[in-house]
Structure formats: structure tokens, C-alpha cells
XYZ file of N, CA and C in Angstrom:
684
model
N 141.991 93.411 56.135
C 141.367 92.500 55.364
C 141.777 91.452 54.751
N 141.185 90.596 54.518
C 141.808 89.157 53.838
C 142.585 89.183 52.831
N 143.080 88.020 52.328
C 143.969 87.814 51.244
C 143.161 86.609 50.443
N 143.058 87.097 49.117
C 141.811 86.268 48.208
C 143.016 85.518 47.428
N 142.925 84.182 47.456
C 143.685 83.168 46.454
C 142.576 82.598 45.370
N 142.979 83.205 44.337
C 141.950 82.725 43.235
C 142.544 81.614 42.234
N 141.958 80.601 42.314
C 142.396 79.575 41.236
C 141.464 79.237 40.354
N 142.185 79.403 39.138
C 141.196 78.716 37.765
C 141.262 77.502 37.842
N 140.092 76.844 37.517
C 140.061 75.213 37.421
C 141.216 74.737 36.409
N 141.126 73.334 36.743
C 142.402 72.685 35.861
C 141.594 72.403 34.414
N 142.527 72.167 33.616
C 142.175 71.985 32.022
C 141.234 71.076 31.986
N 140.011 71.700 31.272
C 138.716 70.884 31.017
C 138.568 70.151 29.801
N 137.739 69.124 29.821
C 137.350 68.525 28.311
C 137.094 69.727 27.221
N 136.298 70.525 27.648
C 135.808 71.544 26.930
C 137.061 72.474 26.453
N 138.101 72.718 27.272
C 139.258 73.581 26.813
C 139.946 72.609 25.660
N 140.204 71.277 25.956
C 140.944 70.800 24.818
C 140.165 70.420 23.396
N 138.878 70.591 23.612
C 137.944 70.154 22.510
C 137.825 71.494 21.732
N 137.940 72.792 22.438
C 137.996 74.150 21.662
C 136.560 74.589 21.675
N 135.871 74.195 22.782
C 134.350 74.560 23.064
C 134.286 75.555 24.261
N 133.304 76.453 23.675
C 133.051 77.477 24.946
C 132.143 76.824 25.984
N 132.307 76.506 27.060
C 131.733 75.428 27.835
C 130.574 76.233 28.621
N 130.782 77.450 29.106
C 129.660 78.249 29.567
C 129.117 77.308 31.243
N 127.737 77.542 31.195
C 127.300 76.661 32.045
C 126.629 75.095 31.838
N 127.218 74.733 30.453
C 126.888 73.537 30.017
C 127.240 72.168 31.188
N 126.428 71.439 31.507
C 126.623 70.700 32.473
C 127.511 69.439 31.793
N 128.236 68.561 32.833
C 128.911 67.615 32.448
C 130.536 67.838 32.095
N 130.750 68.899 32.216
C 132.379 69.378 31.643
C 133.190 69.132 32.921
N 133.852 68.097 32.625
C 135.055 67.911 33.667
C 136.401 68.188 33.247
N 137.402 67.845 34.240
C 138.614 67.972 33.923
C 139.168 66.895 33.130
N 140.043 67.291 32.348
C 140.674 65.929 31.346
C 141.597 65.429 32.139
N 142.636 64.675 31.651
C 143.441 64.008 32.341
C 144.651 64.930 32.682
N 144.977 66.079 32.185
C 146.053 67.029 32.538
C 145.471 67.600 33.475
N 144.254 68.100 33.554
C 143.507 68.990 34.656
C 143.437 68.108 35.634
N 142.949 66.699 35.972
C 143.174 66.156 37.110
C 144.392 66.077 37.909
N 145.580 65.982 36.863
C 146.839 66.086 37.505
C 147.295 67.434 37.851
N 146.810 68.296 37.231
C 147.177 69.866 37.830
C 146.103 70.143 39.368
N 144.989 69.342 39.322
C 144.264 69.501 40.685
C 144.734 68.806 41.720
N 145.251 67.576 41.226
C 146.243 66.476 42.013
C 147.552 67.242 42.875
N 148.100 68.141 42.115
C 149.411 69.302 42.681
C 149.035 70.127 43.456
N 147.767 70.608 43.435
C 147.374 72.013 44.059
C 147.490 71.975 45.544
N 147.336 71.061 46.049
C 147.421 70.807 47.616
C 148.873 70.932 48.200
N 149.957 70.348 47.430
C 151.552 70.656 47.416
C 151.655 72.170 47.209
N 151.433 72.766 46.130
C 151.426 74.124 45.787
C 151.228 75.319 47.010
N 149.949 74.885 47.564
C 149.569 75.478 48.295
C 149.561 75.258 49.859
N 150.339 74.121 50.280
C 150.706 73.622 51.452
C 151.168 74.584 52.756
N 151.810 75.496 52.071
C 152.241 76.718 53.278
C 151.090 77.779 53.862
N 149.977 77.744 52.836
C 148.976 78.807 53.292
C 148.011 78.135 54.065
N 147.768 78.815 55.393
C 146.665 78.432 56.344
C 145.467 79.282 55.911
N 144.834 78.073 54.881
C 143.431 78.411 54.080
C 142.197 78.518 55.284
N 141.519 79.727 55.394
C 140.438 79.553 56.454
C 139.145 78.866 55.749
N 138.844 79.287 54.286
C 137.837 78.730 54.024
C 138.078 78.280 52.384
N 137.247 77.494 51.733
C 137.266 77.365 50.366
C 135.854 77.873 49.632
N 135.876 78.671 48.743
C 134.579 79.043 48.010
C 134.740 78.498 46.515
N 133.934 77.748 46.052
C 134.051 77.385 44.575
C 132.739 77.748 43.923
N 133.090 77.775 42.486
C 131.990 77.665 41.654
C 131.269 76.337 41.555
N 129.890 76.403 41.384
C 129.157 75.225 41.270
C 129.269 74.067 40.194
N 130.196 74.721 39.283
C 130.514 73.884 38.011
C 131.326 72.924 38.159
N 131.078 71.589 37.597
C 131.689 70.108 37.973
C 133.326 70.394 37.747
N 133.801 71.131 36.965
C 135.420 71.446 36.501
C 136.018 71.920 37.818
N 135.386 73.009 38.592
C 135.846 73.670 39.646
C 135.759 72.783 40.841
N 134.473 72.252 41.012
C 134.559 70.926 42.063
C 135.404 69.953 42.307
N 135.761 69.587 41.008
C 136.764 68.609 40.810
C 138.227 69.136 41.038
N 138.652 70.655 40.771
C 139.673 71.047 40.765
C 140.136 71.102 42.536
N 138.899 71.408 43.323
C 139.253 71.633 44.560
C 139.153 70.145 45.423
N 138.561 69.383 45.029
C 138.423 67.956 45.653
C 139.944 67.551 46.275
N 141.075 67.417 45.543
C 142.127 66.972 46.325
C 142.602 67.917 47.398
N 142.494 69.190 47.188
C 142.792 70.262 48.543
C 141.656 69.715 49.526
N 140.619 69.630 49.371
C 139.549 69.437 50.549
C 139.934 68.087 51.076
N 140.374 67.081 50.325
C 140.602 65.757 50.901
C 141.916 65.697 51.732
N 143.139 66.414 51.346
C 144.057 66.715 52.053
C 144.040 67.627 53.164
N 143.089 68.450 53.352
C 142.614 69.167 54.585
C 141.232 68.951 55.174
N 140.945 67.955 55.747
C 139.899 67.447 55.941
C 138.982 68.229 56.952
N 139.320 69.424 58.001
C 138.833 70.263 58.434
C 138.714 71.444 57.765
N 138.724 71.514 56.534
C 138.707 73.020 55.591
C 137.301 73.221 55.235
N 136.396 73.755 55.504
C 134.977 74.035 55.059
C 135.168 74.404 53.558
N 133.910 73.957 52.805
C 134.055 74.244 51.394
C 132.518 74.918 51.265
N 132.404 76.065 50.499
C 131.034 76.446 50.329
C 131.018 76.755 48.561
N 129.802 76.480 48.246
C 129.397 76.888 46.721
C 128.576 78.046 46.402
N 129.352 79.033 45.549
C 129.000 80.296 45.315
C 128.616 80.466 44.025
N 127.414 80.583 43.719
C 126.800 80.879 42.388
C 127.382 82.035 41.542
N 127.421 83.103 42.368
C 128.152 84.180 41.514
C 129.550 84.245 41.005
N 130.325 83.071 41.330
C 131.556 82.996 40.760
C 131.390 82.066 39.844
N 130.635 81.715 39.454
C 130.280 80.439 38.205
C 130.655 81.266 37.065
N 130.810 80.500 35.896
C 131.278 81.071 34.467
C 130.378 82.047 33.945
N 130.693 82.908 33.196
C 129.741 83.698 32.564
C 128.852 82.883 31.617
N 127.557 83.477 31.889
C 126.601 82.914 31.101
C 126.545 83.204 29.536
N 127.170 82.150 28.915
C 127.207 82.761 27.378
C 125.944 82.340 26.614
N 124.809 81.761 27.070
C 123.659 81.765 26.437
C 123.847 80.732 25.203
N 123.344 81.311 24.127
C 123.215 80.537 23.163
C 124.414 80.063 22.461
N 125.665 81.023 22.833
C 127.184 80.595 22.538
C 127.599 79.126 23.346
N 126.904 78.883 24.432
C 127.382 77.878 25.120
C 127.378 76.609 24.427
N 128.627 75.688 24.655
C 128.639 74.488 24.136
C 129.143 74.699 22.511
N 129.267 75.746 22.009
C 129.801 75.989 20.452
C 131.218 76.104 20.430
N 131.649 75.656 19.164
C 133.174 75.551 18.999
C 133.669 76.866 18.848
N 134.563 77.421 19.471
C 135.183 78.843 19.431
C 135.656 79.034 17.847
N 136.154 78.311 17.289
C 136.667 78.447 15.950
C 135.406 78.915 14.967
N 134.186 78.626 15.504
C 132.746 79.053 14.729
C 132.670 80.136 14.948
N 132.783 80.672 16.567
C 132.427 81.691 16.935
C 133.259 83.163 16.638
N 134.560 82.637 15.969
C 135.484 83.794 15.698
C 134.753 84.749 14.650
N 133.833 84.186 13.908
C 133.288 84.836 12.824
C 131.884 85.723 13.120
N 131.504 85.426 14.250
C 130.391 86.207 14.877
C 130.774 87.409 14.933
N 129.875 88.713 14.636
C 130.040 90.150 14.737
C 130.366 90.373 16.215
N 129.591 89.620 17.111
C 129.596 90.022 18.382
C 131.042 89.793 19.079
N 131.795 88.827 18.546
C 133.291 88.389 18.861
C 134.138 89.690 18.968
N 134.040 90.688 17.867
C 134.827 91.673 17.820
C 134.337 92.562 19.202
N 133.156 92.637 19.482
C 132.933 93.459 20.654
C 133.211 92.794 21.857
N 133.256 91.553 22.005
C 133.768 90.860 23.168
C 135.149 91.015 23.384
N 136.050 91.327 22.276
C 137.270 91.318 22.287
C 137.859 92.631 22.580
N 137.185 93.728 21.930
C 137.506 95.017 21.905
C 136.617 96.230 22.577
N 135.490 95.844 23.164
C 134.554 96.559 23.629
C 133.816 95.633 24.771
N 134.518 94.844 25.458
C 133.618 93.779 26.180
C 132.351 94.561 27.376
N 132.671 95.680 27.616
C 131.504 96.362 28.365
C 130.274 96.636 27.898
N 130.364 96.475 26.284
C 129.345 96.469 25.796
C 128.638 95.133 25.135
N 129.487 94.187 25.881
C 128.839 92.410 25.219
C 128.081 92.119 26.024
N 126.942 91.772 25.215
C 125.697 90.825 25.859
C 125.559 89.685 25.138
N 125.718 88.515 25.707
C 125.380 87.184 24.872
C 124.177 86.928 24.614
N 123.889 86.420 23.366
C 122.375 86.026 23.086
C 121.834 84.790 24.104
N 120.650 85.350 24.802
C 120.230 84.442 25.478
C 120.970 84.246 26.927
N 121.864 84.893 27.000
C 122.849 84.748 28.384
C 122.649 86.060 29.033
N 124.054 86.576 29.561
C 124.128 87.716 30.323
C 125.315 88.767 29.724
N 125.499 89.596 30.184
C 126.234 90.823 29.559
C 127.530 90.600 30.475
N 129.040 91.011 29.891
C 129.923 90.974 30.652
C 130.261 91.865 31.851
N 129.173 92.861 31.589
C 129.208 93.770 32.868
C 128.666 93.103 34.048
N 127.481 92.363 33.757
C 126.781 91.836 34.764
C 127.608 90.632 35.372
N 128.483 89.826 34.441
C 129.343 88.763 35.023
C 130.127 89.701 35.986
N 130.694 90.649 35.889
C 131.828 91.192 36.592
C 131.436 91.897 38.044
N 130.170 92.342 37.854
C 129.417 92.787 38.824
C 129.162 91.808 39.920
N 128.587 90.876 39.334
C 127.922 89.493 40.330
C 129.189 89.046 41.033
N 130.394 88.839 40.307
C 131.524 88.422 40.709
C 132.238 89.157 41.919
N 132.338 90.539 41.589
C 132.985 91.244 42.528
C 132.079 91.697 43.896
N 130.661 91.561 43.449
C 129.784 91.794 44.715
C 130.358 90.296 45.666
N 130.261 89.186 45.215
C 130.600 88.044 45.796
C 131.806 88.138 46.850
N 132.994 88.713 45.953
C 134.187 88.766 46.719
C 133.978 89.801 47.977
N 133.458 90.724 47.745
C 133.283 91.663 48.748
C 132.589 91.168 49.969
N 131.382 90.561 49.658
C 130.761 90.031 50.585
C 131.533 88.671 51.368
N 132.256 88.119 50.774
C 133.136 87.046 51.331
C 134.346 87.639 52.109
N 134.885 88.771 51.716
C 136.017 89.299 52.486
C 135.394 89.743 53.797
N 133.958 90.230 53.601
C 133.737 90.761 55.011
C 133.390 89.302 55.742
N 132.589 88.358 55.464
C 132.275 87.026 56.321
C 133.646 86.698 56.656
N 134.749 86.445 55.836
C 136.050 85.560 56.402
C 137.040 86.768 57.375
N 136.945 87.911 57.334
C 137.409 88.659 58.371
C 136.617 88.489 59.698
N 135.117 88.856 59.457
C 134.608 88.648 60.738
C 134.733 87.199 61.474
N 134.799 86.036 60.755
C 134.970 85.015 61.170
C 136.366 84.636 61.503
N 137.279 84.958 60.724
C 138.718 84.309 60.966
C 139.989 85.451 61.266
N 139.463 86.727 61.207
C 140.339 87.961 61.243
C 140.740 88.325 60.153
N 141.447 89.680 60.441
C 141.935 90.699 59.228
C 142.941 89.980 58.518
N 143.749 88.898 58.976
C 144.859 88.481 58.181
C 144.549 86.914 57.799
N 143.313 86.672 57.488
C 142.826 85.322 56.910
C 143.252 85.310 55.494
N 143.373 83.964 55.132
C 143.699 83.815 53.931
C 142.539 82.842 53.292
N 141.866 82.988 52.145
C 141.029 82.065 51.759
C 140.969 81.979 50.201
N 140.068 80.822 49.872
C 140.460 80.632 48.126
C 139.225 80.303 47.627
N 139.248 81.063 46.251
C 137.835 80.907 45.342
C 138.709 80.119 44.153
N 137.455 79.016 43.756
C 137.885 78.329 42.752
C 136.841 78.721 41.603
N 137.242 79.623 40.563
C 136.312 80.071 39.590
C 136.866 79.766 38.013
N 136.780 80.658 36.935
C 136.679 80.257 35.793
C 137.618 81.711 35.278
N 138.229 81.363 33.995
C 139.140 82.365 33.614
C 138.545 83.893 33.210
N 137.162 84.031 32.420
C 136.770 85.286 32.551
C 136.272 86.129 33.628
N 135.713 85.230 34.578
C 135.414 85.550 36.096
C 136.733 86.150 36.694
N 137.778 85.516 36.826
C 139.047 86.033 37.386
C 139.642 86.954 36.739
N 139.654 86.997 35.510
C 140.159 88.351 34.801
C 139.709 89.611 35.086
N 138.122 89.399 35.404
C 137.173 90.696 35.409
C 137.598 91.014 36.854
N 137.856 89.875 38.118
C 138.082 90.343 39.518
C 139.469 90.898 39.417
N 140.420 90.708 38.726
C 141.466 91.356 38.784
C 141.340 92.907 38.023
N 140.715 93.000 37.215
C 140.647 94.313 36.770
C 139.902 95.341 37.679
N 138.804 94.646 38.384
C 138.253 95.270 39.438
C 139.192 95.820 40.518
N 140.025 94.821 40.885
C 141.015 95.062 42.077
C 141.897 96.230 41.492
N 142.321 96.136 40.412
C 143.560 97.088 40.075
C 142.904 98.244 39.297
N 141.569 98.619 39.300
C 140.803 99.973 38.748
C 141.178 99.719 37.288
N 141.106 98.711 36.652
C 141.259 98.535 35.206
C 140.034 98.526 34.717
N 139.548 99.216 33.714
C 138.168 99.190 32.923
C 138.153 97.836 32.463
N 136.796 97.268 32.279
C 136.370 95.922 31.638
C 136.874 95.912 30.375
N 136.783 96.961 29.712
C 137.296 96.895 28.313
C 138.638 96.566 28.042
N 139.786 96.590 29.077
C 141.037 96.368 28.789
C 141.277 94.907 29.553
N 140.016 94.230 30.086
C 140.406 93.040 30.983
C 140.777 91.925 29.809
N 140.729 92.038 28.800
C 141.210 91.006 27.821
C 142.533 90.603 27.821
N 142.978 92.102 28.225
C 144.705 92.110 28.130
C 145.270 90.993 29.395
N 144.278 90.477 30.178
C 144.886 89.794 31.204
C 144.904 88.042 30.690
N 145.908 87.459 31.337
C 145.663 85.970 30.781
C 145.795 85.302 32.314
N 145.092 84.299 32.439
C 145.282 83.093 33.742
C 144.874 81.722 32.936
N 145.912 80.924 33.073
C 145.750 79.606 32.468
C 145.141 78.568 33.534
N 144.639 77.353 33.024
C 144.297 76.458 33.832
C 144.881 76.186 35.193
N 144.384 76.006 36.349
C 144.844 75.794 37.336
C 146.005 76.913 37.804
N 146.041 78.081 37.365
C 146.839 79.056 37.946
C 146.365 79.876 39.113
N 147.157 80.337 39.949
C 146.965 80.865 41.381
C 146.979 82.446 40.941
N 145.980 83.284 41.378
C 146.057 84.748 41.453
C 145.669 84.678 42.953
N 146.757 85.983 43.269
C 146.242 86.125 44.729
C 146.150 87.998 44.810
N 145.141 88.045 45.497
C 144.958 89.603 46.128
C 144.798 89.978 47.225
N 145.371 90.982 47.728
C 145.460 91.278 49.336
C 144.808 92.576 49.359
N 143.743 92.461 50.345
C 142.728 93.382 50.450
C 143.145 94.395 51.630
N 143.012 95.628 51.533
C 143.303 96.675 52.692
C 141.980 97.591 52.796
N 142.053 98.115 53.658
C 141.150 99.153 53.784
C 140.831 100.042 52.862
N 141.813 100.490 52.290
C 141.635 101.814 51.217
C 141.881 101.036 49.900
N 142.736 99.910 49.470
C 143.064 99.460 48.306
C 143.351 98.068 48.268
N 142.748 97.348 47.116
C 143.436 95.890 47.078
C 144.734 95.933 46.251
N 145.591 95.047 46.487
C 147.022 94.657 45.945
C 147.022 93.393 45.337
N 147.511 93.537 44.053
C 147.655 92.121 42.873
C 148.926 91.804 43.642
N 148.984 90.659 44.235
C 150.319 90.083 44.559
C 150.651 88.933 43.786
N 150.025 88.142 43.133
C 150.192 87.059 42.144
C 149.285 86.758 41.236
N 150.011 86.754 39.833
C 148.912 86.969 38.537
C 149.059 85.684 37.890
N 148.246 84.645 37.685
C 148.333 83.513 36.823
C 149.313 82.724 36.902
N 149.748 82.608 38.309
C 151.010 81.957 38.286
C 150.826 80.154 38.488
N 151.506 79.502 37.662
C 151.442 78.025 37.485
C 152.473 77.368 37.963
N 153.666 78.005 38.176
C 154.809 77.709 38.591
C 155.598 76.653 37.487
N 155.180 77.069 36.418
C 155.264 76.330 35.137
C 155.795 77.491 33.987
N 156.978 77.686 33.660
C 157.513 78.726 32.661
C 157.512 78.338 31.230
N 157.040 76.827 30.989
C 156.946 75.956 29.574
C 156.023 76.874 28.781
N 155.197 77.454 29.326
C 154.030 78.022 28.462
C 154.527 79.387 27.686
N 155.674 79.821 28.528
C 156.327 81.114 27.985
C 157.007 80.941 26.807
N 157.519 79.657 26.217
C 158.422 79.306 25.383
C 157.632 79.603 24.222
N 158.245 79.625 22.829
C 157.724 79.908 21.652
C 156.759 78.704 21.396
N 155.661 78.943 20.562
C 154.816 77.818 20.119
C 154.993 77.792 18.556
N 154.548 76.599 18.145
C 154.795 76.040 16.832
C 153.989 76.985 15.922
N 152.423 77.123 16.448
C 151.686 78.303 16.113
C 151.420 79.205 16.931
N 152.142 80.719 16.649
C 152.208 81.869 17.592
C 150.748 82.218 17.841
N 150.522 82.673 19.260
C 149.087 82.775 19.474
C 148.812 84.188 18.739
N 147.333 84.469 18.537
C 146.977 85.481 17.784
C 146.757 86.846 18.926
N 146.134 87.696 18.267
C 146.072 89.186 19.342
C 144.686 88.907 19.937
N 143.850 88.032 19.610
C 142.264 88.179 20.109
C 142.769 87.173 21.731
N 142.079 87.346 22.799
C 142.085 86.703 23.855
C 141.018 85.663 23.732
N 141.301 84.480 24.486
C 140.739 83.180 24.479
C 139.451 83.697 25.337
N 138.323 83.602 24.719
C 136.911 83.607 25.560
C 136.865 82.372 26.418
N 136.659 82.833 27.935
C 136.493 81.635 28.549
C 137.698 81.294 29.314
N 138.904 81.654 28.627
C 140.300 81.359 29.116
C 141.391 80.603 28.225
N 142.230 80.678 28.410
C 143.612 79.963 27.556
C 143.280 78.459 28.144
N 143.771 77.586 27.252
C 143.922 76.093 27.434
C 145.408 75.756 28.093
N 145.940 76.852 28.291
C 147.492 76.338 28.895
C 148.436 76.001 27.864
N 149.457 75.572 28.621
C 150.676 74.996 28.060
C 150.370 73.589 27.451
N 150.660 73.376 26.129
C 150.506 71.922 25.802
C 150.854 70.825 26.525
């Protein structure tokens, strides 16, 4: 079965503003995010990508644009099911404000029970994304062969939930996974089991250095903002 390359979108204006973007329209890459996207074709130069599948949201479309420009023969497809979690009434709000909401503790400690007001549950998010991957695996294998490699550009919580699904990790533990903006995660699928072969690889180890303000124990809902 195919190898899936999961790319989180580059750093966005919502990331730097500390907002939970969700499906809010008009969230673009910031200057650093655009530079990350511009570097992506070089980082993936050795991979014979068969297809590119992307979330419909602007920040993902902008992330894959340089890659598609560098490979004019590469087909791109939009897939709603790998779009960001629908955070409902939380969308567009500051994460600092949301930290005091009682639901945030559930999102952190028991996400399989978390459902966003006016939005979707985290279980539903994982289910739709995993179903999309399984269907695309079958399609890519059918059209390009079992050794094909294809790319999906998506969002932090989506990618974390797909990694959890691939390695048999309960959704309640998925907040232990971290994927930075424009990081590359690779899952090689076989008939009996998937193998996680890369996780959140940015090629930059600067984010591992001690920070002025040490990170807390809570996971960043929607995904980390990456290195400064």
C-alpha cells in the first residue's frame, strides 16, 4: 500500500495572533509560513509524489502552491474531510481566553469526549480524516501502484489524530503528539499495519532549544506555532 506524506500548513496569521482559526475564512500564511512553503519543494525533491491532496482552507492551499508550481505535472485535489476541526463557537477566539473554559480541560485530558459548541466532536474529526486516508490509499494504489507516495496537506489536530489512528493510540492520548507548522510526517501503509516512519520533521532542531518561557503541560489546540 502507498506511503502517505502528511504536511502541516506553514505558520499562519492565526498562529502568530494566538487565535484558534478553525474554518474561519481568510487565514493566510504569515511571512515565515510563506518561506516555509517556498522551501517545501526542495525538502521533498527526492520524493516521486503521485498525487497531492489538500484541505480546502487557504493556509493549506498556499502551502502546497510552490510545490505544485515546481511540479507542473502533479495533480492536486481538494478534500474537505482533512479540513481543520470545526471548533464551532470557539473559532476565531483567542486561545488565552479559551484556556479558562471548562471544556478546555476535557479537550486536554479526555478529547474523545470533547465536542465543541456549535461545531463537531474530536471523535468525528478523527473518523472523517481516517476514512479519507483509507479511501485515498485505495485510490492511489489502484491508479499508481502499491509503492506510490502521495502527499496530504492538513492541520495540526487532524495530523495528530491520523498518527494516533495509525499507531493504535487512543484519541485520549493524541495530545502527547506534536507537529509544528510545515512539518513532515510519513506513514507507510501495508496490508496488515501502518508504520510511522517520520513524525513532525522540520529539518530544524532550533525548536528543541530551551525557550525563554518554558512550554506548559497543555497541548496547543489546533497545533503549535513552531520555533520563534
